[in-house]
Amino acid sequence: MSELVVLNPIEEFLRMDRIPHIWCPGCGIGTTVNCFTRALVDSKVNLDKLAIVSGIGCTGRVAGYLRLDSFHTTHGRAIPFATGLKLANPSLDVVVYSGDGDLAAIGGNHFIHAARRNVDIKVICVNNLVYSMTGGQASATTPSSAITTTSPYGCYEPSFNLPNLAESAGAAYVARWTSFHVRQLARSMGEALSRRGFCFIEIISPCPTLYQRRNKMGDGLDAMKFYKEHSKVRNGASTREVDMTMDGDIIVGKFVDRERPDYLETMQGQISHKLGERFVPAGEITCI
Ligand SMILES: Cc1ncc(C[n+]2csc(CCOP(=O)(O)OP(=O)(O)O)c2C)c(N)n1
Ligand code: SF4
């Protein structure tokens, strides 16, 4: 009698020899990876032309678990690595997958300049509101009054509104979901893969071990209930109005979807203009 083997459809995207993963029970990062693999299937992107780049952190582990051309880089430097990949081989689809600390604190400078230049990379930020891997210190996105290792009396620093930062700096596509919004998130990831330019997706995601526990917000399941009750879908909302607070509503949706010439197009246009030529094909510009 033949045995029925049920395969998890995302297994083919994972380096199963590295499983079990390091993520805690209730952590939202794995859910986002599930959404990403579904987006890869639905968008029919050519996996041989896809590279994924992560920095360091709990989220930074994603590149190591995905069976793609993966780059697990240094803390805060995923975007420059990704920019280099894209410029060296413009035919690649390059995705950056990292945490809020990696992308918006130590790597904040790279983030705004890649958006300003409209580098054609897709940036997925799992925002768990703290530096999780190193013990739950306050990050650049920790909401006001949240308790963290480095803010035992409540965080008093103003935090970044990442969708607004991305839009102001020049991003072509900006969306925010939570790890509760699995379908919307997968769709948004697929959409971003089809867009040209700097695309940014923020995912509000629980860190039960370090953020939820210290702030008496319960476990991973409680976080899902909180996201369900407190999220308001506002596609097209002004990013100026989507600040995150400790216990207020979370505004989610697609906020920006616009066309701007990307970095390579702008560079080619400028060089062609100077040389009096009509077009310099991408990939032929190797040194200037
Ligand atoms: C140059 C450098 N500075 C600091 C660290 C220590 N470090 C490792 S991960 C991390 C923060 C990770 O936070 P985040 O990017 O938000 O990811 P998370 O763990 O929350 O997913 C820090 C500060 C490092 N590895 N390298
Ligand atoms: S420490 Fe937090 S972010 Fe890191 S794996 Fe555990 S729950 Fe997830």
Coordinates of C-alpha atoms and ligand atoms in Angstrom, one line a residue:
M1 CA 0.0 0.0 0.0
S2 CA 1.4 3.4 -0.9
E3 CA 2.0 5.9 1.9
L4 CA 0.4 9.3 1.7
V5 CA 3.0 12.0 2.2
V6 CA 1.8 15.5 2.9
L7 CA 4.3 18.2 2.1
N8 CA 4.2 21.7 3.4
P9 CA 4.2 23.8 0.2
I10 CA 6.8 26.2 1.7
E11 CA 9.2 23.5 2.4
E12 CA 10.8 23.7 -1.0
F13 CA 11.8 27.3 -0.2
L14 CA 13.5 26.4 3.1
R15 CA 16.9 25.0 3.8
M16 CA 15.4 22.1 5.8
D17 CA 18.8 21.1 7.1
R18 CA 18.9 24.3 9.1
I19 CA 15.5 23.6 10.7
P20 CA 14.5 23.8 13.6
H21 CA 14.9 27.5 13.5
I22 CA 15.9 29.8 16.4
W23 CA 12.7 31.8 16.6
C24 CA 10.7 31.7 19.9
P25 CA 7.2 30.3 20.1
G26 CA 4.7 33.0 19.1
C27 CA 7.3 35.1 17.3
G28 CA 5.9 36.7 14.1
I29 CA 9.0 36.4 11.9
G30 CA 8.1 32.9 10.7
T31 CA 4.6 34.0 9.6
T32 CA 6.1 36.7 7.5
V33 CA 8.4 34.1 5.8
N34 CA 5.4 32.0 5.0
C35 CA 3.7 35.0 3.4
F36 CA 6.9 35.7 1.4
T37 CA 7.1 32.2 0.0
R38 CA 3.5 32.4 -1.0
A39 CA 4.2 35.7 -2.7
L40 CA 7.0 34.0 -4.6
V41 CA 4.7 31.3 -5.8
D42 CA 1.9 33.6 -6.8
S43 CA 4.1 36.2 -8.5
K44 CA 5.9 33.5 -10.5
V45 CA 9.2 35.3 -10.0
N46 CA 12.2 33.5 -11.5
L47 CA 13.9 32.1 -8.5
D48 CA 17.2 31.8 -10.4
K49 CA 17.2 35.6 -10.7
L50 CA 16.2 36.3 -7.1
A51 CA 18.6 37.3 -4.3
I52 CA 17.8 37.8 -0.7
V53 CA 19.9 39.9 1.6
S54 CA 19.6 40.2 5.4
G55 CA 21.5 42.0 8.1
I56 CA 22.0 40.8 11.7
G57 CA 19.2 40.1 14.2
C58 CA 16.4 37.6 14.7
T59 CA 14.9 38.8 11.4
G60 CA 18.3 38.7 9.8
R61 CA 18.2 34.9 10.1
V62 CA 15.6 34.9 7.3
A63 CA 18.2 34.9 4.5
G64 CA 19.9 31.9 6.1
Y65 CA 16.7 29.8 6.2
L66 CA 15.5 30.5 2.7
R67 CA 16.8 28.2 -0.1
L68 CA 17.5 31.1 -2.4
D69 CA 20.6 33.0 -3.3
S70 CA 21.0 34.3 0.2
F71 CA 23.4 36.9 1.7
H72 CA 23.5 37.1 5.5
T73 CA 25.5 40.3 5.8
T74 CA 26.7 42.5 8.6
H75 CA 24.5 44.6 11.0
G76 CA 22.9 47.5 9.2
R77 CA 24.6 46.9 5.9
A78 CA 22.0 44.8 4.1
I79 CA 20.9 47.7 1.9
P80 CA 24.5 48.6 0.6
F81 CA 25.1 44.9 -0.1
A82 CA 21.8 44.7 -2.0
T83 CA 22.6 47.9 -3.9
G84 CA 25.9 46.5 -5.0
L85 CA 24.2 43.3 -6.2
K86 CA 21.6 45.2 -8.2
L87 CA 24.1 47.5 -9.8
A88 CA 26.5 44.7 -10.7
N89 CA 23.7 42.6 -12.2
P90 CA 20.6 44.7 -13.0
S91 CA 18.8 41.5 -14.2
L92 CA 18.5 40.3 -10.5
D93 CA 15.4 40.9 -8.3
V94 CA 17.0 41.9 -5.0
V95 CA 15.0 41.6 -1.7
V96 CA 16.3 42.9 1.6
Y97 CA 14.7 41.3 4.7
S98 CA 15.7 42.6 8.0
G99 CA 14.7 44.1 11.4
D100 CA 13.8 47.6 12.4
G101 CA 17.1 48.1 14.3
D102 CA 19.1 46.8 11.3
L103 CA 17.3 49.0 8.7
A104 CA 16.3 52.1 10.6
A105 CA 18.9 52.5 13.4
I106 CA 22.4 51.4 12.5
G107 CA 21.4 51.1 8.8
G108 CA 19.1 54.2 8.8
N109 CA 21.5 56.2 6.6
H110 CA 21.6 53.5 3.9
F111 CA 17.8 53.3 4.1
I112 CA 17.1 56.9 3.3
H113 CA 19.7 57.2 0.6
A114 CA 18.6 54.1 -1.2
A115 CA 15.0 55.5 -1.1
R116 CA 16.3 58.9 -2.3
R117 CA 18.1 57.2 -5.2
N118 CA 15.2 55.0 -5.9
V119 CA 17.4 51.9 -6.0
D120 CA 15.4 49.1 -7.5
I121 CA 15.3 46.8 -4.4
K122 CA 12.5 45.5 -2.3
V123 CA 12.9 46.1 1.4
I124 CA 10.9 44.1 3.9
C125 CA 11.2 45.2 7.5
V126 CA 9.9 43.1 10.4
N127 CA 9.3 45.7 13.0
N128 CA 9.0 44.1 16.4
L129 CA 9.7 47.5 18.0
V130 CA 12.9 46.5 19.8
Y131 CA 16.4 45.1 19.2
S132 CA 15.4 41.5 19.9
M133 CA 18.4 39.5 19.2
T134 CA 20.5 41.4 21.7
G135 CA 18.0 41.4 24.6
G136 CA 15.2 43.8 23.9
Q137 CA 16.8 47.3 23.9
A138 CA 14.9 50.3 22.7
S139 CA 15.2 50.8 18.9
A140 CA 14.4 53.8 16.7
T141 CA 10.8 52.5 16.4
T142 CA 10.1 51.8 20.0
P143 CA 6.8 53.6 20.8
S144 CA 6.8 56.3 23.5
S145 CA 6.5 54.9 27.1
A146 CA 7.2 51.3 26.1
I147 CA 9.3 49.4 28.6
T148 CA 12.5 47.9 27.2
T149 CA 15.9 46.8 28.7
T150 CA 17.2 50.3 28.1
S151 CA 14.1 52.2 29.0
P152 CA 12.9 50.6 32.3
Y153 CA 10.8 53.6 33.1
G154 CA 9.3 53.9 29.6
C155 CA 10.8 55.0 26.3
Y156 CA 11.0 58.8 26.2
E157 CA 12.7 59.1 22.7
P158 CA 10.4 60.0 19.8
S159 CA 10.2 57.1 17.3
F160 CA 10.4 56.9 13.6
N161 CA 7.3 56.5 11.5
L162 CA 8.9 54.2 8.9
P163 CA 6.3 54.5 6.1
N164 CA 6.6 58.3 6.4
L165 CA 10.4 58.1 6.4
A166 CA 10.4 55.9 3.3
E167 CA 7.9 58.1 1.5
S168 CA 9.7 61.4 2.4
A169 CA 13.0 60.0 1.2
G170 CA 11.6 59.0 -2.1
A171 CA 10.3 55.3 -2.0
A172 CA 8.2 54.2 -5.0
Y173 CA 6.0 51.8 -3.0
V174 CA 5.2 51.9 0.7
A175 CA 2.9 49.5 2.6
R176 CA 2.4 48.4 6.2
W177 CA 0.7 45.3 7.5
T178 CA 0.9 43.2 10.7
S179 CA 1.7 39.6 11.0
F180 CA -2.0 39.0 11.5
H181 CA -2.7 40.3 7.9
V182 CA -1.3 37.3 6.1
R183 CA -3.2 37.5 2.9
Q184 CA -2.8 41.2 2.5
L185 CA 0.9 40.9 3.3
A186 CA 1.5 38.1 0.8
R187 CA -0.3 40.2 -1.9
S188 CA 1.6 43.3 -1.1
M189 CA 4.9 41.4 -1.2
G190 CA 4.0 40.1 -4.7
E191 CA 3.0 43.6 -5.8
A192 CA 6.2 45.0 -4.6
L193 CA 8.1 42.3 -6.6
S194 CA 6.3 43.5 -9.7
R195 CA 7.2 47.2 -9.2
R196 CA 10.3 49.0 -10.2
G197 CA 12.2 51.2 -7.7
F198 CA 12.6 51.3 -4.0
C199 CA 9.7 49.4 -2.4
F200 CA 9.2 49.2 1.3
I201 CA 6.9 47.0 3.3
E202 CA 6.8 47.3 7.1
I203 CA 5.4 44.4 9.1
I204 CA 4.4 45.0 12.7
S205 CA 5.2 41.7 14.4
P206 CA 5.3 40.5 17.9
C207 CA 8.4 39.7 20.0
P208 CA 6.6 37.9 22.9
T209 CA 9.8 37.1 24.6
L210 CA 11.2 40.6 25.0
Y211 CA 8.6 43.2 24.1
Q212 CA 5.2 41.7 24.8
R213 CA 6.4 40.2 28.2
R214 CA 8.0 43.4 29.5
N215 CA 4.9 45.4 28.5
K216 CA 2.5 42.9 29.9
M217 CA 0.9 42.4 26.5
G218 CA 0.6 38.6 26.7
D219 CA 1.9 36.0 24.3
G220 CA 1.9 35.6 20.5
L221 CA -1.8 34.8 20.4
D222 CA -2.6 37.9 22.4
A223 CA -0.6 39.9 19.9
M224 CA -2.8 38.5 17.1
K225 CA -5.9 39.5 18.9
F226 CA -4.5 42.9 19.6
Y227 CA -3.6 43.4 15.9
K228 CA -7.0 42.1 14.8
E229 CA -8.9 44.5 17.1
H230 CA -6.6 47.6 16.7
S231 CA -5.7 47.5 13.0
K232 CA -7.5 49.9 10.7
V233 CA -7.0 49.3 6.9
R234 CA -6.6 52.7 5.3
N235 CA -5.2 52.2 1.8
G236 CA -3.9 55.5 0.4
A237 CA -3.7 57.1 3.9
S238 CA -1.2 59.9 4.3
T239 CA 1.9 58.5 5.9
R240 CA 2.0 61.5 8.2
E241 CA -1.0 60.0 10.0
V242 CA 0.3 56.4 10.6
D243 CA 2.5 56.9 13.7
M244 CA 2.6 53.9 15.9
T245 CA 1.7 54.2 19.6
M246 CA 1.8 51.7 22.5
D247 CA -1.8 50.8 22.6
G248 CA -3.6 52.9 19.9
D249 CA -4.8 51.9 16.5
I250 CA -2.4 50.5 14.0
I251 CA -3.0 52.0 10.5
V252 CA -2.2 49.4 7.9
G253 CA -2.6 49.4 4.1
K254 CA -0.8 50.4 0.9
F255 CA 0.1 54.1 1.3
V256 CA 2.3 54.9 -1.7
D257 CA 2.5 53.4 -5.2
R258 CA 4.1 55.8 -7.7
E259 CA 6.5 55.8 -10.6
R260 CA 9.8 57.5 -10.5
P261 CA 12.9 56.7 -12.7
D262 CA 15.0 54.4 -10.7
Y263 CA 18.7 54.8 -9.9
L264 CA 20.0 52.9 -13.0
E265 CA 17.7 54.7 -15.4
T266 CA 18.7 58.1 -14.0
M267 CA 22.4 57.2 -14.2
Q268 CA 22.0 55.9 -17.8
G269 CA 20.1 59.0 -18.8
Q270 CA 22.8 61.3 -17.4
I271 CA 25.6 59.4 -19.0
S272 CA 23.9 59.1 -22.4
H273 CA 23.3 62.9 -22.3
K274 CA 26.9 63.6 -21.6
L275 CA 28.2 61.2 -24.2
G276 CA 25.6 62.3 -26.7
E277 CA 24.4 58.8 -27.1
R278 CA 20.8 57.7 -26.9
F279 CA 21.1 54.8 -24.5
V280 CA 23.7 52.9 -22.5
P281 CA 22.3 49.4 -21.8
A282 CA 22.1 48.4 -18.1
G283 CA 25.0 46.2 -17.2
E284 CA 27.4 47.8 -19.6
I285 CA 28.2 50.6 -17.1
T286 CA 30.9 49.0 -15.0
C287 CA 33.0 51.9 -14.0
I288 CA 32.7 55.6 -14.2
Ligands
LIG1 C1 28.2 46.6 14.2 C2 27.3 45.8 15.1 N1 26.7 46.5 16.2 C3 25.9 45.8 17.0 C4 25.7 44.5 16.8 C5 24.8 43.7 17.8 N2 23.5 43.5 17.3 C6 23.2 42.3 16.7 S1 21.6 42.2 16.2 C7 21.3 43.8 16.8 C8 19.9 44.4 16.8 C9 18.9 43.6 16.1 O1 17.7 44.3 16.1 P1 16.7 44.3 14.9 O2 17.5 44.7 13.6 O3 15.6 45.1 15.2 O4 16.3 42.8 14.6 P2 15.5 41.8 15.5 O5 16.5 41.0 16.3 O6 14.6 42.6 16.4 O7 14.7 41.0 14.5 C10 22.4 44.3 17.4 C11 22.5 45.7 18.0 C12 26.3 43.8 15.7 N3 26.1 42.5 15.5 N4 27.1 44.5 14.9
SF4_2 S1 13.6 37.2 20.7 FE1 11.6 38.0 19.9 S2 12.0 38.5 17.8 FE2 13.7 37.1 18.5 S3 13.0 35.1 17.9 FE3 12.3 35.5 20.0 S4 10.2 36.3 19.8 FE4 11.2 36.5 17.8

